[in-house]
PDB file of C-alpha atoms in Angstrom:
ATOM      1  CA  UNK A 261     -55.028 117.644  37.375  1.00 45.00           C
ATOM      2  CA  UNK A 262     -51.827 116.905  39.315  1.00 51.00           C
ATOM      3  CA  UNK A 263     -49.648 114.762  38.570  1.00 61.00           C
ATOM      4  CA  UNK A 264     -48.357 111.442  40.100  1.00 64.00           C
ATOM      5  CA  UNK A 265     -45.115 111.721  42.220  1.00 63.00           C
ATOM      6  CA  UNK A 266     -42.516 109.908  40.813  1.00 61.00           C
ATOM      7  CA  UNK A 267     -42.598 107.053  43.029  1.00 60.00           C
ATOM      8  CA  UNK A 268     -46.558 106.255  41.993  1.00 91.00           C
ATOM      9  CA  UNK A 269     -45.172 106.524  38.224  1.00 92.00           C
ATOM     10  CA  UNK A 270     -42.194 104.202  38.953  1.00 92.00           C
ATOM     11  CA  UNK A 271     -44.870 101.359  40.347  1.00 94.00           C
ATOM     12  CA  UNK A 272     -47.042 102.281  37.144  1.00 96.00           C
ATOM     13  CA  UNK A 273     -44.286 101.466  35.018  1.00 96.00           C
ATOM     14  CA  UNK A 274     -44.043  98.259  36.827  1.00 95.00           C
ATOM     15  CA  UNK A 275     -47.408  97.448  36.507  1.00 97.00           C
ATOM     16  CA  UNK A 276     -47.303  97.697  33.083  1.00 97.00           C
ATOM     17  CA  UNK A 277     -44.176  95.817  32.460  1.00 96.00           C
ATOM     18  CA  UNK A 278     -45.552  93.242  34.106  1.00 97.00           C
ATOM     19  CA  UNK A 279     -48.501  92.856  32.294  1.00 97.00           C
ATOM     20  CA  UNK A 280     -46.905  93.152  29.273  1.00 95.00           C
ATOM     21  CA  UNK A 281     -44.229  90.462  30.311  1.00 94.00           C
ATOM     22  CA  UNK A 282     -46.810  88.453  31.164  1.00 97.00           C
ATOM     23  CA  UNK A 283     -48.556  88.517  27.808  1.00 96.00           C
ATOM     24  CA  UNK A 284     -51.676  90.533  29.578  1.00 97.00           C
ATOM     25  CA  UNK A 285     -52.905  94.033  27.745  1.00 96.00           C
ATOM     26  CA  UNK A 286     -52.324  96.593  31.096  1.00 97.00           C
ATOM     27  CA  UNK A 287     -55.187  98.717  32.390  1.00 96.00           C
ATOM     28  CA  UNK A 288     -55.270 101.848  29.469  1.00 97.00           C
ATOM     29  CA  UNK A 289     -54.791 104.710  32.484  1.00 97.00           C
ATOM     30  CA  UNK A 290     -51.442 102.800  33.381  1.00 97.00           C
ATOM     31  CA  UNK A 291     -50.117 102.477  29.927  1.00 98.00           C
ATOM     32  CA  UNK A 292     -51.083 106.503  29.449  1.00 98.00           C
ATOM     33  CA  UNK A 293     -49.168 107.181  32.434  1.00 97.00           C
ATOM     34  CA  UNK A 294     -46.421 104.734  31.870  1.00 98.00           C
ATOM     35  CA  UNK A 295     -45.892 106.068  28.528  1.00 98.00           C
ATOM     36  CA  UNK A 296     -45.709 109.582  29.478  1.00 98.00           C
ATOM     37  CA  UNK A 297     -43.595 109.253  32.535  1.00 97.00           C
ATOM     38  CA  UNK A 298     -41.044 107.522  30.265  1.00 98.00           C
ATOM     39  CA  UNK A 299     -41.333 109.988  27.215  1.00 98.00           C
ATOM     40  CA  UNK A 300     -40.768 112.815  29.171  1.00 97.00           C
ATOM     41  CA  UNK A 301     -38.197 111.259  31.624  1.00 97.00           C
ATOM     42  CA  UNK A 302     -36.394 110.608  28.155  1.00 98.00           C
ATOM     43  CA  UNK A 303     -36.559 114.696  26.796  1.00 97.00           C
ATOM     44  CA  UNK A 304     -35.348 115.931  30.465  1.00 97.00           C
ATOM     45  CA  UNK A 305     -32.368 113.369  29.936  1.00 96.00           C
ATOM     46  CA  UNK A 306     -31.980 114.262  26.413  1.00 96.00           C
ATOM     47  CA  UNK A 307     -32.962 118.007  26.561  1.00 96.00           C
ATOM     48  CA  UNK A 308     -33.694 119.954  23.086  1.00 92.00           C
ATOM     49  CA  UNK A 309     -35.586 120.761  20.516  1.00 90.00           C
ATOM     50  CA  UNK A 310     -34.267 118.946  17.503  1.00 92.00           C
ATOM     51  CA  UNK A 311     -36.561 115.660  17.631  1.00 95.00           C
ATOM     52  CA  UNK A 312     -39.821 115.333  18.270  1.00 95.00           C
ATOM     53  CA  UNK A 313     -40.738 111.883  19.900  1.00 98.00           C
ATOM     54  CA  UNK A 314     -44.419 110.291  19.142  1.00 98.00           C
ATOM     55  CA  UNK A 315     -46.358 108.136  20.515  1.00 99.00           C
ATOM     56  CA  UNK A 316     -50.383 108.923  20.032  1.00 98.00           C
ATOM     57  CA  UNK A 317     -52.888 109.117  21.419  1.00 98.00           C
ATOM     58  CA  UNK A 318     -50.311 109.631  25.080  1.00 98.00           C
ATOM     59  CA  UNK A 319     -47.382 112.117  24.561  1.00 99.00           C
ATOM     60  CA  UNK A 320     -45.467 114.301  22.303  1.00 98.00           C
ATOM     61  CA  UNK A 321     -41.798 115.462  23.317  1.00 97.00           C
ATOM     62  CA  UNK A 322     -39.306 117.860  21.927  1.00 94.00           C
ATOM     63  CA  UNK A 323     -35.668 116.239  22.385  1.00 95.00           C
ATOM     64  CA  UNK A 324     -32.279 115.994  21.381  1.00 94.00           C
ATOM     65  CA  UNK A 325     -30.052 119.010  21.568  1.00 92.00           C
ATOM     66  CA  UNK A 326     -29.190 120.292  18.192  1.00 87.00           C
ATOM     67  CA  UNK A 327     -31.162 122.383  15.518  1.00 79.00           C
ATOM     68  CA  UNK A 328     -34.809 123.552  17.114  1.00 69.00           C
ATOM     69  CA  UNK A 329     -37.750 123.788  14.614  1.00 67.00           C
ATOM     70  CA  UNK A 330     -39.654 126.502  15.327  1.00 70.00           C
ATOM     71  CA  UNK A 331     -42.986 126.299  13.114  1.00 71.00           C
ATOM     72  CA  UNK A 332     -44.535 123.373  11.306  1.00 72.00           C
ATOM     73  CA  UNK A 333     -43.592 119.642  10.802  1.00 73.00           C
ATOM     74  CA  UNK A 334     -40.470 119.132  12.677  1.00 78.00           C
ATOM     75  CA  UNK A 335     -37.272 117.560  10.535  1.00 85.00           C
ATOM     76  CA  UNK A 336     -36.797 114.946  12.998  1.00 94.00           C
ATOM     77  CA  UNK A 337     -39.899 112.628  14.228  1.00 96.00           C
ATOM     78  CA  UNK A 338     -39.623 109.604  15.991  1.00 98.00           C
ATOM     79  CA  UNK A 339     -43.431 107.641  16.096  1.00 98.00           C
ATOM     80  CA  UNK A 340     -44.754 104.590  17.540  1.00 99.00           C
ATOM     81  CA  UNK A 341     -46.917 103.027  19.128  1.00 99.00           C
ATOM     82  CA  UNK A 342     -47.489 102.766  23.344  1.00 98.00           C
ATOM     83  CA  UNK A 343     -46.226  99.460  23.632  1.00 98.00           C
ATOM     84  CA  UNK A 344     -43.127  99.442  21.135  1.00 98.00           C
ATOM     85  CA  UNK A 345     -42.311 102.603  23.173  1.00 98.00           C
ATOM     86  CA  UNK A 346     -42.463 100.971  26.516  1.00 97.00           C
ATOM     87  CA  UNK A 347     -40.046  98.490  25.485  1.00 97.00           C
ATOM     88  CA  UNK A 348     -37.954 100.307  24.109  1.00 98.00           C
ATOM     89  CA  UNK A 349     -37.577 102.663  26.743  1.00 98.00           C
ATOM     90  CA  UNK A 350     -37.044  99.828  29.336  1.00 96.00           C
ATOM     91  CA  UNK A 351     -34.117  97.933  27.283  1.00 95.00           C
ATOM     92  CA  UNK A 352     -36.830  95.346  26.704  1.00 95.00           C
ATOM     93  CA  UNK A 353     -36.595  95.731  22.914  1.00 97.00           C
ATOM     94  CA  UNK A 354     -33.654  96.841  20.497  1.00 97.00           C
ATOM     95  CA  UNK A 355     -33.712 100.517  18.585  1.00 98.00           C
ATOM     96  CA  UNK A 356     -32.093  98.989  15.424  1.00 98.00           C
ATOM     97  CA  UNK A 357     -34.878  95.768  15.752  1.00 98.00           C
ATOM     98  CA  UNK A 358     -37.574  97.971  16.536  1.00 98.00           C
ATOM     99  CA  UNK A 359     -36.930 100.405  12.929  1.00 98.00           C
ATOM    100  CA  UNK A 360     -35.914  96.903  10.968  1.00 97.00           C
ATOM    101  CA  UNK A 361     -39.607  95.493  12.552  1.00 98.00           C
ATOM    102  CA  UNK A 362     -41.301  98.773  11.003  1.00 98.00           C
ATOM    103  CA  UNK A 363     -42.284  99.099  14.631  1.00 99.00           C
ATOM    104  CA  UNK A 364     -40.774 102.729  14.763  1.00 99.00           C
ATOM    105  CA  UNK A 365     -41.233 105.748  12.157  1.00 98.00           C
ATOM    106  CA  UNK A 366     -38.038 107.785  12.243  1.00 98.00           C
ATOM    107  CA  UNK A 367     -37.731 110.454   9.596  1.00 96.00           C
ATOM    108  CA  UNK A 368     -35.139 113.126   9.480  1.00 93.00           C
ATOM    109  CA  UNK A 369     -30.939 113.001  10.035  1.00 91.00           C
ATOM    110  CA  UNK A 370     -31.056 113.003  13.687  1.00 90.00           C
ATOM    111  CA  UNK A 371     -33.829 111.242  14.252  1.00 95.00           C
ATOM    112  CA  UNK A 372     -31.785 108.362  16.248  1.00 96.00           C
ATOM    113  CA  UNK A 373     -32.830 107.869  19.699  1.00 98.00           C
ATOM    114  CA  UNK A 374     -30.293 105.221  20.231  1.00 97.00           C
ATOM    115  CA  UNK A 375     -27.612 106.641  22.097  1.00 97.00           C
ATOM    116  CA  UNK A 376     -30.071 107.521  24.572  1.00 97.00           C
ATOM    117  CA  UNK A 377     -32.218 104.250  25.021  1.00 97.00           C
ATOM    118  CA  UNK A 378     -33.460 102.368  27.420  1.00 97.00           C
ATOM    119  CA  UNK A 379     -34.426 105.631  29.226  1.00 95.00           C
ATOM    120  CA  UNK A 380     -35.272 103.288  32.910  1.00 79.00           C
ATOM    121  CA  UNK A 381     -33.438 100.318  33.682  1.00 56.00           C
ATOM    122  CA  UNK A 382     -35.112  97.300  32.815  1.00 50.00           C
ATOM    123  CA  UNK A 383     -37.976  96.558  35.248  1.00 47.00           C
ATOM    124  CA  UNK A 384     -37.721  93.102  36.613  1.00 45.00           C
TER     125      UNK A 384
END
Protein backbone atom coordinates (compact mmCIF):
# COMPACT_ATOMS: atom_id res chain seq x y z
CA UNK A 1 0.00 0.00 0.00
CA UNK A 2 1.49 3.45 -0.62
CA UNK A 3 1.64 5.82 1.44
CA UNK A 4 0.05 9.34 1.78
CA UNK A 5 2.25 12.30 0.59
CA UNK A 6 3.01 14.45 3.20
CA UNK A 7 0.68 17.10 2.41
CA UNK A 8 -2.54 14.46 2.69
CA UNK A 9 -0.88 13.49 6.23
CA UNK A 10 -0.48 17.17 7.27
CA UNK A 11 -4.53 17.71 6.56
CA UNK A 12 -5.01 14.25 8.47
CA UNK A 13 -3.35 15.58 11.34
CA UNK A 14 -5.64 18.46 11.13
CA UNK A 15 -8.54 16.56 10.93
CA UNK A 16 -7.85 14.91 13.86
CA UNK A 17 -6.87 17.81 15.94
CA UNK A 18 -9.84 19.17 15.22
CA UNK A 19 -11.96 16.60 16.26
CA UNK A 20 -10.23 16.10 19.18
CA UNK A 21 -10.34 19.94 20.02
CA UNK A 22 -13.68 19.80 19.47
CA UNK A 23 -14.43 17.06 21.97
CA UNK A 24 -15.46 14.61 18.83
CA UNK A 25 -13.66 10.89 18.70
CA UNK A 26 -11.91 11.31 14.84
CA UNK A 27 -12.62 8.75 12.14
CA UNK A 28 -10.12 5.51 13.39
CA UNK A 29 -8.19 5.53 9.68
CA UNK A 30 -7.27 9.29 10.49
CA UNK A 31 -6.10 8.77 13.98
CA UNK A 32 -3.92 5.54 12.51
CA UNK A 33 -2.49 7.78 10.07
CA UNK A 34 -2.17 10.79 12.24
CA UNK A 35 -0.44 8.82 14.76
CA UNK A 36 2.01 7.31 12.52
CA UNK A 37 2.88 10.31 10.48
CA UNK A 38 3.77 11.98 13.81
CA UNK A 39 5.68 8.94 15.40
CA UNK A 40 7.79 8.55 12.66
CA UNK A 41 8.21 12.30 11.77
CA UNK A 42 9.48 12.29 15.52
CA UNK A 43 12.38 9.14 14.99
CA UNK A 44 13.62 10.91 11.55
CA UNK A 45 14.01 14.15 13.80
CA UNK A 46 15.37 12.27 16.62
CA UNK A 47 17.26 9.48 14.71
CA UNK A 48 18.55 6.24 16.78
CA UNK A 49 18.11 3.33 18.24
CA UNK A 50 18.18 3.89 21.96
CA UNK A 51 14.25 4.36 22.64
CA UNK A 52 11.64 2.68 21.42
CA UNK A 53 8.38 4.85 21.19
CA UNK A 54 4.77 2.99 21.62
CA UNK A 55 1.72 3.61 20.83
CA UNK A 56 -0.51 0.25 19.95
CA UNK A 57 -2.33 -0.89 18.05
CA UNK A 58 -0.63 2.20 15.24
CA UNK A 59 3.24 2.44 15.39
CA UNK A 60 6.40 1.39 16.94
CA UNK A 61 9.67 3.61 16.46
CA UNK A 62 13.28 3.21 17.30
CA UNK A 63 14.66 6.80 18.45
CA UNK A 64 17.02 8.73 20.25
CA UNK A 65 20.67 8.52 19.38
CA UNK A 66 22.61 6.79 22.03
CA UNK A 67 23.02 3.02 23.04
CA UNK A 68 21.04 0.64 20.27
CA UNK A 69 19.46 -2.61 21.65
CA UNK A 70 19.91 -5.14 19.45
CA UNK A 71 17.70 -8.25 20.67
CA UNK A 72 14.81 -8.39 23.08
CA UNK A 73 12.94 -5.80 25.29
CA UNK A 74 14.55 -2.56 24.61
CA UNK A 75 16.00 -0.50 27.92
CA UNK A 76 14.19 2.49 26.95
CA UNK A 77 10.23 2.36 26.07
CA UNK A 78 8.09 5.14 25.83
CA UNK A 79 4.02 3.81 25.63
CA UNK A 80 0.78 5.39 25.29
CA UNK A 81 -2.05 5.61 24.02
CA UNK A 82 -3.18 7.32 20.28
CA UNK A 83 -4.63 10.24 21.70
CA UNK A 84 -2.12 11.16 24.65
CA UNK A 85 0.39 10.78 21.76
CA UNK A 86 -1.29 13.18 19.46
CA UNK A 87 -1.18 15.77 21.97
CA UNK A 88 1.75 15.46 22.94
CA UNK A 89 3.31 15.53 19.75
CA UNK A 90 1.37 18.75 18.77
CA UNK A 91 2.39 20.86 22.06
CA UNK A 92 -1.25 20.32 22.98
CA UNK A 93 -0.32 18.50 26.20
CA UNK A 94 2.85 18.69 28.58
CA UNK A 95 5.61 15.61 28.73
CA UNK A 96 6.11 16.13 32.53
CA UNK A 97 1.86 16.33 32.89
CA UNK A 98 1.38 13.60 30.64
CA UNK A 99 4.00 10.94 32.97
CA UNK A 100 2.54 12.77 36.38
CA UNK A 101 -1.26 11.88 34.67
CA UNK A 102 0.03 8.11 34.27
CA UNK A 103 -0.92 8.93 30.71
CA UNK A 104 2.66 7.86 29.46
CA UNK A 105 4.77 4.58 30.40
CA UNK A 106 8.44 5.54 30.26
CA UNK A 107 10.86 2.95 31.56
CA UNK A 108 14.56 3.05 31.19
CA UNK A 109 17.37 6.17 31.77
CA UNK A 110 16.81 7.77 28.54
CA UNK A 111 13.55 7.22 28.09
CA UNK A 112 12.73 11.20 28.02
CA UNK A 113 11.20 12.38 24.94
CA UNK A 114 11.08 15.87 26.18
CA UNK A 115 13.72 17.67 24.61
CA UNK A 116 12.27 16.66 21.47
CA UNK A 117 8.42 17.36 21.91
CA UNK A 118 5.92 18.75 20.27
CA UNK A 119 7.27 17.02 17.11
CA UNK A 120 4.56 19.53 14.63
CA UNK A 121 3.69 22.85 15.62
CA UNK A 122 0.53 23.12 17.22
CA UNK A 123 -2.33 22.77 14.69
CA UNK A 124 -4.73 25.60 14.98
Amino acid sequence: MPSQPAVDLDATVHRVVAALDADEEPARADLAAAVRHLARTLARRAPGRSVELRVPPYVAVQCVAGPRHTRGTPPNVVETDPVTWLLLATGRLDWHTALGDARVRATGGRADLSAHLPVEDRHE
